[in-house]
mmCIF file of C-alpha atoms in Angstrom:
data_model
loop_
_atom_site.group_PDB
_atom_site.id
_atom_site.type_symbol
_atom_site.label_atom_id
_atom_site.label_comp_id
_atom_site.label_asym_id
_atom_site.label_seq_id
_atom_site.Cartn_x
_atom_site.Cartn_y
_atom_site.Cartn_z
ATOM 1 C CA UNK A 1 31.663 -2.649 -2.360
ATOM 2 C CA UNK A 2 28.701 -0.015 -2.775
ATOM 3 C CA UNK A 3 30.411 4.000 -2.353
ATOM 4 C CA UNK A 4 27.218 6.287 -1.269
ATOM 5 C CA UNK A 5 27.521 9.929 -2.314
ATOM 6 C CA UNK A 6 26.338 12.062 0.154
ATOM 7 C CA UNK A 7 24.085 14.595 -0.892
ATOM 8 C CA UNK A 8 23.824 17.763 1.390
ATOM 9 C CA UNK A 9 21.794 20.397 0.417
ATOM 10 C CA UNK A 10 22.911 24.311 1.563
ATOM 11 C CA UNK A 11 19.080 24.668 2.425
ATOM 12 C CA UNK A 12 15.611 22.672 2.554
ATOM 13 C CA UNK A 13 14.717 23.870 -0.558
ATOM 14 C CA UNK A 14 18.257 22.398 -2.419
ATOM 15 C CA UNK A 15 16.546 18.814 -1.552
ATOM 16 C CA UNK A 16 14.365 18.805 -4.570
ATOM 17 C CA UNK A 17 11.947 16.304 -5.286
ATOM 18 C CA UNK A 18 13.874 13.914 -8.184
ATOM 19 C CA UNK A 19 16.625 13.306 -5.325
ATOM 20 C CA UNK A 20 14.140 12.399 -2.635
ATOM 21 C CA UNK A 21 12.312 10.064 -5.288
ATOM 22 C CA UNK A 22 15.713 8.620 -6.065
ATOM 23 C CA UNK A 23 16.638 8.298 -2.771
ATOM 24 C CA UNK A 24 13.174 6.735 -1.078
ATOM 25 C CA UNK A 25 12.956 4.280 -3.570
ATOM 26 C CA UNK A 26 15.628 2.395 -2.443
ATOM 27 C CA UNK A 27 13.650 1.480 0.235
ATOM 28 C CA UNK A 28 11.721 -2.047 -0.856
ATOM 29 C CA UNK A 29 8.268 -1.843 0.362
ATOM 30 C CA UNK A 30 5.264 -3.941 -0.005
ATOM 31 C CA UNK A 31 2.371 -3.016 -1.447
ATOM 32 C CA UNK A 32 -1.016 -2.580 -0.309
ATOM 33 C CA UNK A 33 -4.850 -1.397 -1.144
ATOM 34 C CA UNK A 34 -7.061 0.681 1.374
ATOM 35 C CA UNK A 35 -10.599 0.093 0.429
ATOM 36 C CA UNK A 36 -13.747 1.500 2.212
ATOM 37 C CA UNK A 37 -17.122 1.801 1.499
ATOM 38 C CA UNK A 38 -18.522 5.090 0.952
ATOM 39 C CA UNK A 39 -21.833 6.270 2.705
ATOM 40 C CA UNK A 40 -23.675 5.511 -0.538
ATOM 41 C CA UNK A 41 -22.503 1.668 -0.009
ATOM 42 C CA UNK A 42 -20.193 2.366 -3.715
ATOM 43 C CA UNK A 43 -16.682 0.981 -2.741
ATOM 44 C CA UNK A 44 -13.481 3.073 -2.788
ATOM 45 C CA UNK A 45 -10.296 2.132 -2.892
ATOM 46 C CA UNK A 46 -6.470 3.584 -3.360
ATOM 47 C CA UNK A 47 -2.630 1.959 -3.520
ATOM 48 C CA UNK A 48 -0.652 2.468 -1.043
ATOM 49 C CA UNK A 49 3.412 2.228 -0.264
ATOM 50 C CA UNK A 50 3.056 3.730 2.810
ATOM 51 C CA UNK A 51 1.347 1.500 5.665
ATOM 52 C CA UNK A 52 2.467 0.630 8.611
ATOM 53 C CA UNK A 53 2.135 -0.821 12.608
ATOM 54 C CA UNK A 54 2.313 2.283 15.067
ATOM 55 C CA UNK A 55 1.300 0.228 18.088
ATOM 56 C CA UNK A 56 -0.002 -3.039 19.205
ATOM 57 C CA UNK A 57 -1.541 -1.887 22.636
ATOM 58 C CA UNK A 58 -3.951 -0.233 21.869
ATOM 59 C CA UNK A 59 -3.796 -1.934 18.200
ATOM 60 C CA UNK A 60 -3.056 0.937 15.425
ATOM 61 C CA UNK A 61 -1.881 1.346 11.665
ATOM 62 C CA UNK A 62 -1.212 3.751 9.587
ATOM 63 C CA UNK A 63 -0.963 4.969 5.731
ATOM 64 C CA UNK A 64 -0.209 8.450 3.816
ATOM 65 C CA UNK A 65 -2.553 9.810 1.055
ATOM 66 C CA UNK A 66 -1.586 12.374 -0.795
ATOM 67 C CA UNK A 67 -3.369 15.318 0.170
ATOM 68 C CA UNK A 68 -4.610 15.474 -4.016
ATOM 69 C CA UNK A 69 -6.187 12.536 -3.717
ATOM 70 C CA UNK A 70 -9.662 11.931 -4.871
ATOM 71 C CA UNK A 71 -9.987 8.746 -3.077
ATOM 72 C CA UNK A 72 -8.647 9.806 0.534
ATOM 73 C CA UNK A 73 -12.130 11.975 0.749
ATOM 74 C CA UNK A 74 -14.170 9.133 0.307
ATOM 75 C CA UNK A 75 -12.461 6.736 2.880
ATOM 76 C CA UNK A 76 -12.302 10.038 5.717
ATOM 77 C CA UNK A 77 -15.993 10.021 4.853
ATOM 78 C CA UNK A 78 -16.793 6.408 5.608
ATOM 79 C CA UNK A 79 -14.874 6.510 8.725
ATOM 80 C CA UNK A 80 -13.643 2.825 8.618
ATOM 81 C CA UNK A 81 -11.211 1.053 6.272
ATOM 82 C CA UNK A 82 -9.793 -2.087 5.463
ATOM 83 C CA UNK A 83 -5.991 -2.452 4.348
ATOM 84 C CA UNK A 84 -5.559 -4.873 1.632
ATOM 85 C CA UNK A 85 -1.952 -6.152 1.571
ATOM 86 C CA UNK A 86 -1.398 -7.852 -1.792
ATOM 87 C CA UNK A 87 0.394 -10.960 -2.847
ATOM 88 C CA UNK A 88 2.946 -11.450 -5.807
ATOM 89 C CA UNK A 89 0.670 -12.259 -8.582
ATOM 90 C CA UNK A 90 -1.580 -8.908 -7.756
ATOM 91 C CA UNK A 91 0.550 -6.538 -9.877
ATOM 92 C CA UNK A 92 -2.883 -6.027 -12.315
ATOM 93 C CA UNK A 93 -4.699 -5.015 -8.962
ATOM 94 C CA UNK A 94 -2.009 -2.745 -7.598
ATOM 95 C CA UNK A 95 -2.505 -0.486 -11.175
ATOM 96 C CA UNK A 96 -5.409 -0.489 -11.098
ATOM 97 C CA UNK A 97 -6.188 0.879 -7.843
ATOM 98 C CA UNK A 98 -3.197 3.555 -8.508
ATOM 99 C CA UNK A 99 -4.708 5.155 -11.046
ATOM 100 C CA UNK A 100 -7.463 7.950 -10.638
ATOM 101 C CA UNK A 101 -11.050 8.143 -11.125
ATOM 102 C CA UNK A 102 -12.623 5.877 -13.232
ATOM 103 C CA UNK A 103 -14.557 2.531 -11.197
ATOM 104 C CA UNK A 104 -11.158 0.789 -9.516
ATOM 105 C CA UNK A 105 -13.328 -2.064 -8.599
ATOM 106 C CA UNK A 106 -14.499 -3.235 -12.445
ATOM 107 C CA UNK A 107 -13.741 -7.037 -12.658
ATOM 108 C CA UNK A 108 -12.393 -7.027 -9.107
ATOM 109 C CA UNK A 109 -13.552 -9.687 -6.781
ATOM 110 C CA UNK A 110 -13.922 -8.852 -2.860
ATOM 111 C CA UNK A 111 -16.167 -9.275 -0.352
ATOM 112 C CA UNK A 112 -17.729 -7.041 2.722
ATOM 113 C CA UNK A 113 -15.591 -7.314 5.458
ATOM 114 C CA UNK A 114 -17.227 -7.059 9.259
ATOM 115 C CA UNK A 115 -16.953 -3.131 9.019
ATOM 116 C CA UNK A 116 -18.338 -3.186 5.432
ATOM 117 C CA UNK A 117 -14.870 -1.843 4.113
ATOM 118 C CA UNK A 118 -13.683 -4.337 0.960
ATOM 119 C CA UNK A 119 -11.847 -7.101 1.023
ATOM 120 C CA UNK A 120 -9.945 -7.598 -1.695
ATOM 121 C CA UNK A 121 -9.758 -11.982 -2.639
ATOM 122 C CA UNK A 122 -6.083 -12.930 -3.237
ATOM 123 C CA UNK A 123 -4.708 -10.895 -0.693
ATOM 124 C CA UNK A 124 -1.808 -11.953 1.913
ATOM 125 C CA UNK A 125 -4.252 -9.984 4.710
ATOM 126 C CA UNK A 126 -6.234 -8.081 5.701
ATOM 127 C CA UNK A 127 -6.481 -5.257 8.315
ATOM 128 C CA UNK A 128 -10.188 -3.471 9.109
ATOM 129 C CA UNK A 129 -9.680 -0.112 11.275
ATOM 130 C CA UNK A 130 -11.733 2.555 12.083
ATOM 131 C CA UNK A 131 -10.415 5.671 11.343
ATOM 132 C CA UNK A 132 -8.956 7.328 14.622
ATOM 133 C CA UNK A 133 -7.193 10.547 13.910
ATOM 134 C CA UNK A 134 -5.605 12.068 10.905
ATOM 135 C CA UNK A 135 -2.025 14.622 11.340
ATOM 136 C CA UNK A 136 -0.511 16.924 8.568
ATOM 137 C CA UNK A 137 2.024 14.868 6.477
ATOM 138 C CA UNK A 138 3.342 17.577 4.293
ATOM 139 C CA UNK A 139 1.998 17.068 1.166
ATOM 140 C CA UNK A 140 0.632 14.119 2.579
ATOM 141 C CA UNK A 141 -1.487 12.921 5.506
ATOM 142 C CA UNK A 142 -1.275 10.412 7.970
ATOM 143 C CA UNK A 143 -3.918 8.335 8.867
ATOM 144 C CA UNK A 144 -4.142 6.247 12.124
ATOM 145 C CA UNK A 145 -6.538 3.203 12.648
ATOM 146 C CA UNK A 146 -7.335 1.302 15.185
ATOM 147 C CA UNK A 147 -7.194 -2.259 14.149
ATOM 148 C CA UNK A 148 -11.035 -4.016 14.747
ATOM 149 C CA UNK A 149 -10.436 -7.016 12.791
ATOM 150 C CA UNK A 150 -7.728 -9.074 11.260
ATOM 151 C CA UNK A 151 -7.135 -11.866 8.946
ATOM 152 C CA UNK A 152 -4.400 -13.898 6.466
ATOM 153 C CA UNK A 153 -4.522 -15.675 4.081
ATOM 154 C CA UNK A 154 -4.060 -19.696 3.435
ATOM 155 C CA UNK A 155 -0.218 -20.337 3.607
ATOM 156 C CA UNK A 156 -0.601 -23.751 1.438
ATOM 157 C CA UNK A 157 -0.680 -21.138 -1.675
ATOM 158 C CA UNK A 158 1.144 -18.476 -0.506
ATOM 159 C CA UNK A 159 3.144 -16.666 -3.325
ATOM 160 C CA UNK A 160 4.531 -13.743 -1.258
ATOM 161 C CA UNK A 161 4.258 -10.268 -1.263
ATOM 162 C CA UNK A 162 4.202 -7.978 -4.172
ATOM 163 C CA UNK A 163 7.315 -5.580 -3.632
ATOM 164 C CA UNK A 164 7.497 -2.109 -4.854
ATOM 165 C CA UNK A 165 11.825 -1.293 -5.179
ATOM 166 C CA UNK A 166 13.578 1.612 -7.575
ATOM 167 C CA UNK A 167 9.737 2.212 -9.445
ATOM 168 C CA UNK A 168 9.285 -1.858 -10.789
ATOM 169 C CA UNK A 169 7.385 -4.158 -8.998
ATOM 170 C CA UNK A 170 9.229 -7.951 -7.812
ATOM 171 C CA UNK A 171 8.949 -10.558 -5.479
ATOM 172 C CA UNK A 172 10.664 -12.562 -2.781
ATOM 173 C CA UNK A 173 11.608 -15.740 -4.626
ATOM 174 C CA UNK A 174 13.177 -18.528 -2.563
ATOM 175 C CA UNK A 175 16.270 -20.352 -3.527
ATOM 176 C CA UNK A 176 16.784 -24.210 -3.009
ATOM 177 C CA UNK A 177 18.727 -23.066 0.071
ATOM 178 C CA UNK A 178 15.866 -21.641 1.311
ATOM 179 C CA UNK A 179 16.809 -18.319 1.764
ATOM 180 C CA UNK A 180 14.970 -15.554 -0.305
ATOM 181 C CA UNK A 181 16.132 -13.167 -2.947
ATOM 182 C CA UNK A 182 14.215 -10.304 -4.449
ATOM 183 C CA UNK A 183 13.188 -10.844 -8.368
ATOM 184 C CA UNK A 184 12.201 -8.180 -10.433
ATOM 185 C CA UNK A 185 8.545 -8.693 -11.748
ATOM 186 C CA UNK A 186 9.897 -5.545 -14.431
ATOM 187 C CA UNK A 187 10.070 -8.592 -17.461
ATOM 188 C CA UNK A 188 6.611 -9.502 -16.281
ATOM 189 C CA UNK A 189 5.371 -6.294 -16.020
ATOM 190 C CA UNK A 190 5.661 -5.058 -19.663
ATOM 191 C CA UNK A 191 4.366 -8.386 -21.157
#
């Protein structure tokens, strides 16, 4: 049986930012890649943890850039974006986007997508928005699209999500009973 320790800080500013790591990254997420293309026409592109469904009528997503990011300029600019939600075997992909500055895109292979944004091959699907509002997230912010265009991939090769859980990567792996499991891609990942 799992025992939680509560943690209750005397003030806001006891909750310090190790705990909330700690705490957050218990949550398994997947993982995903906003791309856009920039006025110019040069693509842009950042990792994200934090995307998600607001509302299917009207149809709207959101993610949360950090406010330091030097991507997050570049896809307000372009007004439109496509979310990129990668499969299992996109680890590679996932760093590289995650990194900053420097081309993201070298040796990547995507395609336009109808709003122009970049669409990342390999990935589970894909969600094109134009950008409708952005709020204050803290040291974040959240952006909300409204969902133009949608598509997934072909199930017949369908490896899964990638999974971001306690700062490795893993994957859902199914089990001859066909129920799924969660396998840490952390053995992979340093190979």
């Amino acid at each position: 049986m799992t025992t939680l320790t509560p943690r209750i800080p005397s003030s806001s500013a006891a909750l310090d930012d190790a705990g909330l790591r700690e705490v957050m990254s218990s949550f398994c997420t997947g993982v995903a890649v906003v791309t856009a293309a920039q006025p110019d026409g040069r693509p842009a592109g950042m990792a994200v943890q934090s995307f998600s469904s607001v509302s299917l009528d009207p149809p709207l997503v959101c993610f949360c850039p950090a406010r330091t990011s030097s991507t997050w300029p570049k896809i307000r600019a372009a007004g439109r974006f496509a979310v990129n939600v990668l499969s299992a075997g996109q680890q590679r992909l996932c760093r590289q986007f995650a990194v900053t500055g420097g081309d993201k895109f070298t040796g990547v292979d995507w395609r336009p997508g109808l709003n122009g944004a970049p669409l990342l091959d390999g990935a589970l699907a894909t969600v094109e928005c134009e950008l409708a509002d952005t709020f204050p997230g803290g040291d974040h912010v959240i952006a909300l699209g409204r969902v133009t265009a949608l598509a997934t991939a072909d199930r017949t090769g369908d490896t899964g999500p990638l999974l971001y859980f306690r700062r490795t990567y893993g994957r859902l792996r199914s089990s001859s009973s066909r129920s799924a499991s969660i396998a840490s891609a952390r053995s992979r990942s340093e190979a």
